[in-house]
Amino acid sequence: MAGDETLTGASDAAAALFETAQHELRCFVGDPVASVEAALADSPDFAMAHAFKGWLYGLSTDKEAMPVTQACAEAAARLAGTERERAHAEALGDLAAGGWHRAGKRLAAHTETQPLDALALQAGHQIDFFTGNAEMLRDRIARALPAWSPDMPGYHAILGMQAFGLEENADYAQAEALGRRAVDIEPHDGWAQHAVAHVMEMQSRQHDGIAWMRDNEAGWTERSFLQVHNWWHLSLFHYDLGETEQVLALYDGPIYGSGSTLALNLLDASAILWRLMLGGIDIGSRWSPLAENWLPKARDGNYAFNDMHAMMAFVGAGRDDAARDLLAAQEEAMRAGDDNAAFTREVGRPATLGIKAFGEGRYAEAVEALRPLPAIAHRFGGSHAQRDVIGLTLIEAALRAGDGYLARDLTAKRLAARPASPLSVLFARRAAILPPAA
């Protein structure tokens, strides 16, 4: 517990279950939904438990979760008896209405006065991630960190979040130091584990990254609901080294062997298969079952970052019907008044059209759609590592379109940023042999 420790409507037993749920969320382990449901079964008027449940659903990016998020916001608002509870209820209501930025700002204002509210910090940190707000990923936690001390429960999670924020702002040495410290304190902190993996990905330290993930594999896999994303990070290191057999084995096993239907897991599956396809690797029949699981989300128009990854699966599987539905949903989304309208209009729509054009062999059109995006792609969320797929697709499209000038420009920039990357070297060699003009 932190900040205002009053828990309106909670019995001692429910409060204990709530603390269990918070620990599970901080580490991304166990089943925080079940824990908070048990707290609510014991104490139906537990305001913060309703808010906590709302955050779990609202931050899933699944459209079908939003009615639950709205109901939780309303319940928390009705039952709130403290400033903390009201702040969570109001921010959750913003999120349920599609106001990602409003929710993040409201939580930031709240933690200015209650910097020990770990749930508010974590919810805000996730919002910063989903909106691609790198500055706030760092500064939200940095402002609160002086109020924390190592003897406080959850201190590791604060360090892990700050590590990720620092990494997204290219402060790699400090990010790695804090992330490693967090994992030393709590080996099951999957977010801190992932923050250090991000550092190594951005620095093209593939062998260090593989060792980092393998050395604490039990810590970030046991009961972890972030493990698919961390397996994805491991696969990126093998991908950059050209070790495609290992990548496919990871895909067929822990990344997508279970055939998950959760948007966040579908996203990772699409992201790694698309990278393999860019490299000319035979995907076999893998696209079809993945596309089937994306299919119910084709008409959602709920989160533009998901749309781009769904389109990867649809074009990979040849599902023109689903691709048309997704584009129609985007058109409707852009007419809405929520934050996703801007996410879609500014980045999501051209990215999705670029992916579709590339998948259909229209490489010059893919270049036209994708070329403006790397500089502004943060506007629709995700991390540098995730958004890198746009740059990779743009480079491959330029190479296949025979645009020697653009291909050399793009590959030179990538080689300068990632000189230790075998993939960067391969791109540069391919660009070098193209004629000056298409």
XYZ file of C-alpha atoms in Angstrom:
438
model
C 0.000 0.000 0.000
C 1.200 3.524 -0.682
C -0.010 7.100 -0.490
C -3.519 7.321 0.988
C -3.818 3.884 2.585
C -7.571 4.003 3.166
C -9.394 1.302 1.209
C -13.064 2.190 1.150
C -15.348 -0.807 1.444
C -12.623 -3.404 2.032
C -12.486 -6.045 4.732
C -9.078 -7.140 5.999
C -9.340 -10.277 3.892
C -10.228 -8.293 0.762
C -7.388 -5.857 1.424
C -4.960 -8.781 1.600
C -6.276 -10.161 -1.703
C -5.922 -6.707 -3.233
C -2.287 -6.539 -2.194
C -1.755 -9.969 -3.766
C -3.294 -8.689 -6.998
C -1.049 -5.624 -6.948
C 2.063 -7.757 -6.468
C 0.989 -10.006 -9.337
C 0.511 -7.021 -11.624
C 3.819 -5.452 -10.623
C 5.616 -8.668 -11.613
C 3.228 -9.673 -14.422
C 2.754 -13.066 -12.764
C -0.130 -15.194 -11.589
C -3.745 -14.159 -12.100
C -4.435 -10.660 -10.801
C -7.920 -10.786 -12.305
C -8.785 -13.797 -10.149
C -7.250 -12.176 -7.084
C -9.195 -8.950 -7.469
C -12.396 -10.854 -8.281
C -11.937 -12.731 -5.003
C -11.509 -9.405 -3.215
C -14.738 -8.121 -4.766
C -16.589 -11.325 -3.917
C -15.631 -10.733 -0.292
C -16.261 -6.950 -0.373
C -18.514 -5.865 -3.273
C -18.225 -2.178 -2.303
C -14.408 -2.161 -2.420
C -13.756 0.964 -4.514
C -10.090 0.403 -5.341
C -10.712 -3.205 -6.299
C -13.218 -2.028 -8.912
C -10.652 0.479 -10.201
C -7.906 -2.151 -10.269
C -10.096 -4.531 -12.253
C -10.875 -1.707 -14.656
C -7.194 -1.065 -15.293
C -6.573 -4.747 -15.996
C -9.275 -4.746 -18.663
C -8.758 -1.257 -20.047
C -5.039 -1.697 -20.636
C -5.546 -4.920 -22.583
C -6.299 -2.916 -25.797
C -9.071 -5.433 -26.549
C -12.311 -3.730 -27.612
C -14.447 -6.356 -25.898
C -12.847 -5.370 -22.583
C -14.043 -1.785 -22.733
C -17.604 -2.339 -21.397
C -16.044 -3.945 -18.298
C -13.673 -1.002 -18.001
C -16.593 1.438 -18.141
C -18.585 -0.519 -15.558
C -15.586 -0.603 -13.227
C -15.048 3.146 -13.617
C -18.677 3.803 -12.728
C -18.578 1.490 -9.722
C -15.341 3.000 -8.433
C -16.725 6.532 -8.852
C -19.913 5.640 -6.985
C -18.049 4.019 -4.090
C -15.001 6.294 -3.857
C -14.375 7.757 -0.426
C -10.853 9.155 -0.827
C -8.996 11.437 -3.192
C -6.973 8.473 -4.440
C -10.071 6.452 -5.248
C -11.688 9.373 -7.051
C -8.532 10.004 -9.099
C -8.436 6.376 -10.242
C -12.147 6.347 -11.052
C -11.895 9.541 -13.102
C -8.785 8.443 -15.004
C -10.330 5.058 -15.684
C -13.438 6.784 -17.008
C -11.234 8.792 -19.366
C -9.651 5.599 -20.655
C -13.020 3.869 -21.097
C -14.100 6.810 -23.261
C -10.998 6.503 -25.437
C -9.177 9.378 -23.751
C -5.748 7.802 -23.395
C -3.959 11.124 -23.072
C -6.483 12.540 -20.576
C -6.170 9.447 -18.417
C -2.387 9.682 -18.421
C -2.410 13.366 -17.503
C -4.924 12.818 -14.710
C -2.815 10.073 -13.180
C 0.297 12.249 -13.459
C -1.447 15.046 -11.556
C -2.515 12.551 -8.903
C 0.974 11.108 -8.352
C 2.433 14.591 -7.956
C 0.779 14.593 -4.527
C 0.704 10.818 -3.971
C 3.983 9.549 -5.461
C 3.745 6.301 -3.505
C 0.593 5.183 -5.313
C 2.249 2.316 -7.163
C -0.913 1.353 -9.048
C -1.337 4.886 -10.405
C 2.307 4.929 -11.477
C 2.016 1.569 -13.204
C -1.258 2.391 -14.957
C 0.186 5.712 -16.080
C 3.391 4.036 -17.253
C 1.393 1.610 -19.370
C -0.618 4.476 -20.854
C 2.648 6.235 -21.717
C 3.745 3.043 -23.469
C 0.504 2.605 -25.403
C 0.608 6.239 -26.529
C 4.322 6.183 -27.361
C 5.087 9.000 -24.922
C 8.779 8.315 -24.304
C 9.360 11.464 -22.280
C 6.632 10.583 -19.789
C 7.735 6.951 -19.652
C 10.865 8.355 -18.038
C 9.633 11.447 -16.218
C 6.458 10.060 -14.607
C 8.548 7.584 -12.628
C 11.528 9.914 -12.163
C 9.318 12.435 -10.340
C 8.038 9.783 -7.930
C 11.270 7.856 -7.381
C 12.732 10.134 -4.644
C 9.763 9.259 -2.418
C 10.562 5.549 -2.626
C 13.122 3.534 -0.688
C 14.456 -0.007 -1.119
C 12.587 -1.310 1.929
C 9.174 -0.527 0.415
C 7.118 -3.300 -1.205
C 7.151 -2.862 -4.964
C 10.357 -0.821 -5.087
C 11.716 -3.214 -7.729
C 8.789 -2.352 -10.016
C 9.512 1.367 -9.745
C 13.122 0.699 -10.751
C 11.982 -1.550 -13.611
C 9.595 1.058 -14.973
C 12.230 3.762 -14.722
C 14.656 1.459 -16.549
C 12.254 1.106 -19.462
C 11.626 4.850 -19.554
C 15.331 5.556 -19.648
C 15.866 3.004 -22.416
C 13.156 4.594 -24.576
C 15.078 7.875 -24.182
C 18.410 6.257 -25.187
C 19.964 6.452 -21.693
C 21.128 2.884 -22.084
C 23.758 2.607 -19.357
C 21.502 3.901 -16.598
C 18.562 1.885 -17.924
C 20.535 -1.344 -17.816
C 21.852 -0.624 -14.330
C 18.393 0.022 -12.892
C 16.833 -2.922 -14.726
C 19.477 -5.317 -13.466
C 19.047 -3.984 -9.937
C 15.296 -4.523 -10.132
C 15.733 -8.131 -11.264
C 18.276 -8.717 -8.507
C 15.640 -7.585 -5.993
C 12.785 -9.512 -7.626
C 13.823 -12.141 -10.208
C 10.187 -12.545 -11.277
C 9.848 -8.907 -12.368
C 9.097 -9.503 -16.039
C 8.911 -5.792 -16.889
C 12.406 -5.085 -15.552
C 13.708 -8.162 -17.384
C 12.183 -6.805 -20.570
C 13.643 -3.314 -19.999
C 17.183 -4.698 -20.066
C 16.336 -6.766 -23.146
C 15.264 -3.530 -24.838
C 18.640 -1.966 -24.050
C 20.473 -4.887 -25.622
C 18.168 -4.860 -28.650
C 18.794 -1.173 -29.294
C 22.557 -1.658 -28.886
C 22.594 -4.760 -31.138
C 24.117 -6.838 -28.330
C 22.548 -10.031 -29.590
C 24.705 -12.527 -27.703
C 24.441 -10.534 -24.470
C 20.684 -10.443 -24.953
C 20.396 -14.188 -25.431
C 22.504 -14.789 -22.314
C 20.460 -12.243 -20.321
C 17.183 -13.943 -21.183
C 18.426 -17.510 -20.796
C 20.204 -16.922 -17.466
C 16.951 -15.922 -15.721
C 14.530 -17.913 -17.850
C 12.701 -19.393 -14.867
C 12.266 -15.933 -13.348
C 10.462 -14.390 -16.310
C 8.508 -17.458 -17.424
C 7.102 -19.008 -14.237
C 3.424 -18.024 -14.005
C 4.165 -14.917 -16.101
C 1.557 -13.389 -18.381
C 4.301 -11.226 -19.941
C 6.338 -14.227 -20.987
C 5.131 -14.267 -24.610
C 6.469 -10.759 -25.075
C 9.746 -11.692 -23.424
C 10.072 -14.769 -25.616
C 9.510 -12.387 -28.532
C 12.452 -10.322 -27.315
C 14.619 -13.429 -27.264
C 13.506 -14.215 -30.807
C 14.611 -10.745 -31.974
C 18.195 -11.468 -30.932
C 18.204 -14.706 -32.913
C 16.526 -12.952 -35.848
C 19.218 -10.289 -36.077
C 21.859 -13.024 -36.085
C 20.082 -14.774 -38.959
C 19.247 -17.792 -36.781
C 15.855 -18.386 -38.342
C 15.476 -21.973 -37.182
C 15.650 -20.817 -33.571
C 13.145 -18.059 -34.307
C 10.672 -20.485 -35.862
C 11.112 -22.882 -32.949
C 10.319 -20.069 -30.515
C 7.278 -19.095 -32.556
C 5.965 -22.651 -32.705
C 6.627 -23.087 -29.000
C 6.295 -20.381 -26.362
C 5.385 -17.427 -28.588
C 2.366 -18.862 -30.357
C 2.215 -22.579 -29.728
C -0.826 -22.071 -27.508
C -2.749 -20.180 -30.210
C -3.572 -17.286 -27.888
C -6.450 -14.947 -28.766
C -5.230 -12.038 -26.628
C -4.418 -8.965 -28.714
C -1.038 -8.403 -27.063
C 0.048 -11.972 -27.826
C -1.348 -11.879 -31.359
C 0.661 -8.713 -31.911
C 3.948 -10.384 -30.947
C 3.177 -13.358 -33.158
C 2.476 -11.161 -36.182
C 5.536 -9.047 -35.518
C 7.988 -11.921 -35.611
C 6.405 -13.751 -38.553
C 6.409 -10.528 -40.568
C 10.109 -10.003 -39.873
C 10.790 -13.531 -41.075
C 8.733 -12.933 -44.213
C 10.707 -9.745 -44.895
C 13.832 -11.903 -44.859
C 12.376 -14.275 -47.436
C 11.849 -17.103 -44.954
C 9.187 -19.668 -45.796
C 6.498 -19.271 -43.132
C 4.652 -22.373 -44.277
C 1.073 -22.540 -43.008
C 1.656 -20.387 -39.943
C -0.151 -17.283 -41.184
C -3.572 -18.913 -41.521
C -4.269 -19.896 -37.882
C -2.876 -16.567 -36.715
C -5.162 -14.697 -39.107
C -8.132 -16.730 -37.847
C -7.466 -15.536 -34.318
C -7.107 -11.933 -35.490
C -10.360 -12.227 -37.467
C -12.799 -11.344 -34.625
C -10.817 -8.130 -34.072
C -10.789 -7.035 -37.726
C -13.790 -4.764 -37.278
C -12.775 -3.341 -33.884
C -11.034 -0.124 -34.934
C -10.041 0.150 -31.281
C -6.269 0.611 -31.288
C -4.334 1.464 -34.438
C -1.147 -0.313 -33.365
C -3.092 -3.570 -33.292
C -4.570 -2.867 -36.734
C -1.153 -2.779 -38.369
C -0.236 -6.158 -36.898
C -3.585 -7.692 -37.780
C -3.050 -6.610 -41.392
C 0.274 -8.472 -41.409
C -1.565 -11.697 -40.670
C -4.373 -10.997 -43.117
C -2.090 -10.325 -46.079
C 0.179 -13.191 -45.051
C -2.771 -15.578 -45.085
C -4.372 -14.047 -48.175
C -7.479 -12.985 -46.243
C -8.682 -10.171 -48.491
C -12.086 -10.178 -46.798
C -10.590 -9.499 -43.383
C -8.259 -6.861 -44.803
C -11.246 -5.014 -46.298
C -13.112 -5.201 -42.987
C -10.107 -3.819 -41.129
C -9.722 -0.887 -43.518
C -13.436 -0.113 -43.233
C -13.153 -0.179 -39.439
C -10.240 2.238 -39.644
C -12.298 4.623 -41.745
C -14.968 4.605 -39.052
C -12.367 4.961 -36.305
C -10.939 8.080 -37.919
C -14.373 9.715 -37.717
C -14.579 9.174 -33.965
C -13.611 11.811 -31.438
C -11.306 9.693 -29.297
C -7.514 9.468 -29.214
C -7.456 6.408 -31.446
C -8.869 8.548 -34.261
C -5.583 10.476 -34.258
C -3.503 7.321 -33.741
C -5.162 5.856 -36.827
C -5.191 8.946 -39.028
C -1.576 9.967 -38.399
C 0.188 6.601 -38.340
C -2.066 3.560 -38.186
C -3.824 4.024 -41.512
C -0.733 4.673 -43.657
C 1.176 1.927 -41.827
C -1.611 -0.560 -42.440
C -1.889 0.440 -46.110
C 1.879 0.134 -46.452
C 1.850 -3.345 -44.943
C -0.958 -4.376 -47.299
C 0.842 -2.986 -50.341
C 4.070 -4.768 -49.389
C 2.292 -8.070 -48.798
C 0.700 -7.806 -52.232
C 4.008 -7.057 -53.947
C 3.304 -3.373 -54.619
C 6.644 -2.251 -53.253
C 6.743 1.277 -54.648
C 3.328 1.945 -53.088
C 4.560 0.511 -49.805
C 7.503 2.914 -49.902
C 5.186 5.852 -50.537
C 2.946 4.942 -47.592
C 5.692 4.086 -45.110
C 8.402 6.630 -45.924
C 7.040 9.468 -43.709
C 6.321 7.219 -40.736
C 9.564 6.402 -38.877
C 9.843 10.003 -37.654
C 6.281 10.080 -36.289
C 5.502 6.420 -35.575
C 5.692 6.985 -31.807
C 2.345 8.757 -32.070
C 0.455 5.466 -32.253
C 2.221 3.745 -29.389
C 4.587 0.888 -28.774
C 8.331 0.879 -28.186
C 11.295 1.612 -30.419
C 11.857 -2.139 -30.801
C 8.249 -2.764 -31.823
C 8.008 0.187 -34.207
C 11.238 -0.905 -35.886
C 9.124 -3.184 -38.059
C 8.011 -0.106 -39.988
C 11.598 0.823 -40.776
C 12.470 -2.747 -41.676
C 9.513 -2.984 -44.045
C 10.395 0.359 -45.631
C 13.974 -0.743 -46.266
C 12.903 -4.057 -47.747
C 10.289 -2.328 -49.905
C 12.898 0.110 -51.234
C 15.257 -2.771 -51.993
C 12.580 -4.774 -53.799
C 11.348 -1.707 -55.674
C 14.888 -1.185 -56.942
C 15.076 2.317 -55.487
C 18.847 2.434 -55.096
C 19.054 6.012 -53.837
C 16.488 5.536 -51.070
C 17.732 2.048 -50.168
C 21.287 3.301 -49.704
C 20.089 6.276 -47.673
C 17.971 4.124 -45.359
C 20.518 1.362 -44.946
C 23.343 3.820 -44.249
C 21.289 5.368 -41.452
C 20.498 1.963 -39.998
C 24.114 0.849 -40.187
C 25.200 4.014 -38.396
C 22.658 3.440 -35.631
C 23.253 -0.322 -35.357
C 26.759 -1.043 -36.648
C 26.973 -4.317 -34.726
C 23.841 -5.687 -36.350
C 24.419 -8.411 -38.978
C 21.057 -7.458 -40.467
C 22.210 -3.852 -40.928
C 25.305 -5.073 -42.753
C 23.240 -7.348 -45.002
C 20.844 -4.525 -45.888
C 23.746 -2.212 -46.756
C 25.361 -4.825 -49.020
C 22.105 -5.377 -50.887
C 21.560 -1.636 -51.324
C 25.089 -1.099 -52.588
C 24.574 -3.240 -55.692
C 21.369 -1.510 -56.815
C 21.620 0.926 -59.749
C 21.469 4.652 -58.884
C 17.878 5.030 -60.077
C 14.951 2.665 -60.447
